[in-house]
CSV table of C-alpha atoms in Angstrom, one decimal:
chain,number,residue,atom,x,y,z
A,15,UNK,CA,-68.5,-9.3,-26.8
A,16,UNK,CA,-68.7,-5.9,-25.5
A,17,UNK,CA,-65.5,-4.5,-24.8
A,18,UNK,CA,-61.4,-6.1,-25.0
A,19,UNK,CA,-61.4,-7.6,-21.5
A,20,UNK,CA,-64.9,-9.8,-22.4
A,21,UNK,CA,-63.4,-10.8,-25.9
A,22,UNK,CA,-59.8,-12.4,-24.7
A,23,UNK,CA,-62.0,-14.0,-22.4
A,24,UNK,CA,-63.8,-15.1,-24.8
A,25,UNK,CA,-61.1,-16.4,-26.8
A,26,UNK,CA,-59.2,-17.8,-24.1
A,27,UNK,CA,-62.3,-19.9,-23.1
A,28,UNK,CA,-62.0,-20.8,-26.8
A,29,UNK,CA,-58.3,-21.7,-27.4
A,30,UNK,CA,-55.7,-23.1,-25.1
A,31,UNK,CA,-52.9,-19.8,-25.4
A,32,UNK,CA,-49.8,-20.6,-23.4
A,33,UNK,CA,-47.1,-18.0,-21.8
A,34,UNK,CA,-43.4,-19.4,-20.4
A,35,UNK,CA,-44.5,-20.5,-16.6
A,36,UNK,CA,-41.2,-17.7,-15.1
A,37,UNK,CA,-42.6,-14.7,-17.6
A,38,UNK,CA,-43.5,-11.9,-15.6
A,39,UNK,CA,-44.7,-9.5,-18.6
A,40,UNK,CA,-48.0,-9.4,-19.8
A,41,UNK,CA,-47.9,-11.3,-23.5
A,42,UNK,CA,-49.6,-9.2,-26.5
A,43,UNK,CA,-51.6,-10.9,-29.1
A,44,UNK,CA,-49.7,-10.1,-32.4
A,45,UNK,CA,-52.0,-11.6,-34.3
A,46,UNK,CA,-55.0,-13.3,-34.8
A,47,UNK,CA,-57.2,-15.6,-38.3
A,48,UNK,CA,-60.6,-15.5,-38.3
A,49,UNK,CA,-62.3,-17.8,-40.4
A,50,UNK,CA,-65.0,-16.0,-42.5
A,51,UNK,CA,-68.1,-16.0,-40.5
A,52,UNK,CA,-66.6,-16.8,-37.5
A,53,UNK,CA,-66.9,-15.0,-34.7
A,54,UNK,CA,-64.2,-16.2,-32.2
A,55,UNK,CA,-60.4,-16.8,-33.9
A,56,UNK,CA,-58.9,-19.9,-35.2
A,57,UNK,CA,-55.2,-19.2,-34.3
A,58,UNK,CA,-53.7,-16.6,-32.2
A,59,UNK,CA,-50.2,-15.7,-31.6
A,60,UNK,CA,-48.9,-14.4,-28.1
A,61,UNK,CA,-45.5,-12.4,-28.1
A,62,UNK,CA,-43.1,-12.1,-25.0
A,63,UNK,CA,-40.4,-9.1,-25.2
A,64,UNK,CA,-39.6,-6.8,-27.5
A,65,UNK,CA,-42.5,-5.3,-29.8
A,66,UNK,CA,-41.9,-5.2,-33.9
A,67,UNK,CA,-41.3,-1.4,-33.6
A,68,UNK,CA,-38.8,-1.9,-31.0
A,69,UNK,CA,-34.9,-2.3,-31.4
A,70,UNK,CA,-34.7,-6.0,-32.4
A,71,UNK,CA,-37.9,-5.8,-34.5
A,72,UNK,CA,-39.4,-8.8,-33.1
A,73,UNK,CA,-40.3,-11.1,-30.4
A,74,UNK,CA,-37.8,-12.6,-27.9
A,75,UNK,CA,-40.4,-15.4,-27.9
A,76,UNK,CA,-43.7,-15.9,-29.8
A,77,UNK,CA,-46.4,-18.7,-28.6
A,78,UNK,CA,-49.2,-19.6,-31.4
A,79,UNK,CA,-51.7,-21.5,-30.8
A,80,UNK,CA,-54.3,-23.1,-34.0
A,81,UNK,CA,-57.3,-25.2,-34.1
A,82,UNK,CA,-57.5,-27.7,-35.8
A,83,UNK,CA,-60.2,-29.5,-38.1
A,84,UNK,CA,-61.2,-32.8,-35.2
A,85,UNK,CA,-62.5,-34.6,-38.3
A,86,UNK,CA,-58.2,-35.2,-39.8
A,87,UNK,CA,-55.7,-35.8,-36.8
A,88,UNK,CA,-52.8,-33.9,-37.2
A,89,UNK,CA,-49.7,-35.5,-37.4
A,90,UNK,CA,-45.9,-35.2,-38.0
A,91,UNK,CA,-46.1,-33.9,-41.1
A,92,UNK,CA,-48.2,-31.3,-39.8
A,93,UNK,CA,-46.2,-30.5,-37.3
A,94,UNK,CA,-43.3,-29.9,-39.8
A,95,UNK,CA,-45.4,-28.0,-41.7
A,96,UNK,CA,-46.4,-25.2,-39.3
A,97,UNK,CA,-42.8,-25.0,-37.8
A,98,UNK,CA,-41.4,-24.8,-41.5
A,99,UNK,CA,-44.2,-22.1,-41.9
A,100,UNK,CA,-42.6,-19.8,-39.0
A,101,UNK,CA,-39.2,-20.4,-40.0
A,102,UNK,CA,-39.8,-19.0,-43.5
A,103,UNK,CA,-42.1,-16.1,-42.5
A,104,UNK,CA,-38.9,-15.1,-40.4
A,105,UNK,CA,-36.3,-15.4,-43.4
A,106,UNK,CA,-38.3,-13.3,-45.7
A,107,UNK,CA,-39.3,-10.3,-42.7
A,108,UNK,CA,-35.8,-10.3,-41.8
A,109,UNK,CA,-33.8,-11.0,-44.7
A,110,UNK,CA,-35.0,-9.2,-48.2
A,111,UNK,CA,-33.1,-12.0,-50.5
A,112,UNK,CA,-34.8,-14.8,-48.3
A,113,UNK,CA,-38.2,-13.6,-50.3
A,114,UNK,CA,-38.0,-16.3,-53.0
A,115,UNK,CA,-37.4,-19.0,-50.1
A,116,UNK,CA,-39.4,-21.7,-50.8
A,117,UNK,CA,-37.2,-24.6,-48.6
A,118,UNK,CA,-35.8,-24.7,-45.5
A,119,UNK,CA,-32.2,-23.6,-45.2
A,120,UNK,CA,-29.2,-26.2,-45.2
A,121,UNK,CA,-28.4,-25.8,-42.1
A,122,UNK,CA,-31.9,-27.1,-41.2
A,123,UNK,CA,-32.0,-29.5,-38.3
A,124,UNK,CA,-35.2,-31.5,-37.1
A,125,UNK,CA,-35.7,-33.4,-33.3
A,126,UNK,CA,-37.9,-33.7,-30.4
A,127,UNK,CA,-37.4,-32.3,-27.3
A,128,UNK,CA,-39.5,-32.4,-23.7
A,129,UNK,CA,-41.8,-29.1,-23.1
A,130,UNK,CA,-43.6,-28.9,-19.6
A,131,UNK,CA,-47.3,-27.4,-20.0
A,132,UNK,CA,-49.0,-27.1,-16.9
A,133,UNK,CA,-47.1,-29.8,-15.2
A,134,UNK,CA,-47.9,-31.8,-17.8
A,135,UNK,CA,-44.7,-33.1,-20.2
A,136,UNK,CA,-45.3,-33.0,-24.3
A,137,UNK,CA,-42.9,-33.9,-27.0
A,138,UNK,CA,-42.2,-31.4,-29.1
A,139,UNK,CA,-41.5,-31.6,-33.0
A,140,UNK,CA,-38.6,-29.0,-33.0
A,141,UNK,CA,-37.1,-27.5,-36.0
A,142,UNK,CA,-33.6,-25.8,-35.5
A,143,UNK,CA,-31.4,-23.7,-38.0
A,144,UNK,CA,-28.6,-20.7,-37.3
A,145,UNK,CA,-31.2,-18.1,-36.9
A,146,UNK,CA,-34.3,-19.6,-35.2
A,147,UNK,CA,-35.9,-22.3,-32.5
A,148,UNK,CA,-39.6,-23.8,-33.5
A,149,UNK,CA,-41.2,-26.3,-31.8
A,150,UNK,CA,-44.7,-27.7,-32.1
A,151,UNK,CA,-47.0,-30.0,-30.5
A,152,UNK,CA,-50.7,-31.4,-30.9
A,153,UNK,CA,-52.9,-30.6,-27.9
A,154,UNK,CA,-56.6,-32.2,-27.4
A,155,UNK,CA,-59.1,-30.5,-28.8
A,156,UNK,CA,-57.0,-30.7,-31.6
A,157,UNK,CA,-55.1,-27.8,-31.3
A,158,UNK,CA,-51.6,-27.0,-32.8
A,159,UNK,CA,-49.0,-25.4,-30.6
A,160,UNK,CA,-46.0,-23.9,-31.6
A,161,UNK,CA,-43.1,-21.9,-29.9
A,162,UNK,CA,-41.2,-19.8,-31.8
A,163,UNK,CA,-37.6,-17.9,-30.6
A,164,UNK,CA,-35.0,-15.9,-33.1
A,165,UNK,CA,-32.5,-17.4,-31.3
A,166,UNK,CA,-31.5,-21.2,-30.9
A,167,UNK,CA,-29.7,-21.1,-27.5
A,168,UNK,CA,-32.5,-20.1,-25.4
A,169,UNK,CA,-36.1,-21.4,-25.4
A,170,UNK,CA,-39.2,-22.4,-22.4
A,171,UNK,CA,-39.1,-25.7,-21.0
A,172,UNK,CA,-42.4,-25.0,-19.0
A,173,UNK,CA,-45.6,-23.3,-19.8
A,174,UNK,CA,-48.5,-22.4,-18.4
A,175,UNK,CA,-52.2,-21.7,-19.7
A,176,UNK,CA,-53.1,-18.4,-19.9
A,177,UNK,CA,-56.2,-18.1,-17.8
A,178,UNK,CA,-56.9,-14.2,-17.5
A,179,UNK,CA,-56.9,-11.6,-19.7
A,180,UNK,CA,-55.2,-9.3,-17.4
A,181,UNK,CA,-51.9,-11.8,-18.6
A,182,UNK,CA,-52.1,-10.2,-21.6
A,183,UNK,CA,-51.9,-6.9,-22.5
A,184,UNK,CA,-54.9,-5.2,-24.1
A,185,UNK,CA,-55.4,-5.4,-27.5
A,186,UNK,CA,-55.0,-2.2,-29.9
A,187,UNK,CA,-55.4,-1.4,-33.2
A,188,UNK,CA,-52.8,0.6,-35.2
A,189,UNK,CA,-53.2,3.8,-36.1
């Protein structure tokens, strides 16, 4: 991996990352876990719209994207799990009393719902309250993919696989 362009290659040959099929931006990896040792990541996470620094301070939409140990299917419970894991990282950046959160809020509300990816439909595992919209699905591999929006009224119902790294915009450091 010589330069950016060869390494989201890389990892998009690696893991399945997934952009709303009508975006027109480029999405920008937020962030990335690599296990020790590893060389290529074991989740990524794809944000569409506004940048952290900009006037919303997050994502319109965020797409993340896990692997998954093949030797334990995931299930429903996992699937809870890593949309309850989104959920409360967005309580406590947003809201400085949410930082001894350890449950979901009351207004909590758990269904299914129909995503498209690549022509393909999935059921979704989709967790709901008055401040966000996650969903999450198993993919083969076994992957873990979850779709995350601040807002409940708006969310993808079709996505397709990222399959270029010029989809995405190049990644940089902080500085």
């Amino acid at each position: 991996m010589n330069d950016d362009t060869t390494a989201i290659a890389d990892i998009l040959h690696a893991l399945p990352i997934y952009a709303p099929a009508d975006e027109q931006r480029r999405g920008r990896v937020s962030s990335t876990t690599v296990d020790p040792g590893a060389t290529l990541p074991t989740k990524v996470v794809v944000d569409f719209g506004s940048t952290p620094h900009g006037p919303d301070r997050g994502p319109d939409l965020e797409i993340a994207t896990r692997a998954w140990d093949p030797a334990t299917a995931p299930g429903e419970h996992e699937l809870r799990g890593f949309c309850a894991e989104r959920d409360l990282m967005e309580r406590r950046m947003r809201d400085p009393l949410s930082a001894q959160a350890i449950a979901l809020p009351p207004d909590a509300a758990w269904s299914q719902t129909r995503i498209t990816l690549d022509a393909v439909p999935h059921t979704f595992t989709v967790l709901t309250t008055a401040h966000t919209w996650v969903a999450a699905t198993v993919l083969p591999g076994p992957f873990l993919l979850r779709i995350f929006t601040p807002t409940p009224a708006g969310h993808p119902t079709h996505l397709r696989r990222v399959t270029s790294a010029t989809q995405l915009e190049p990644i940089r450091g902080r500085g």
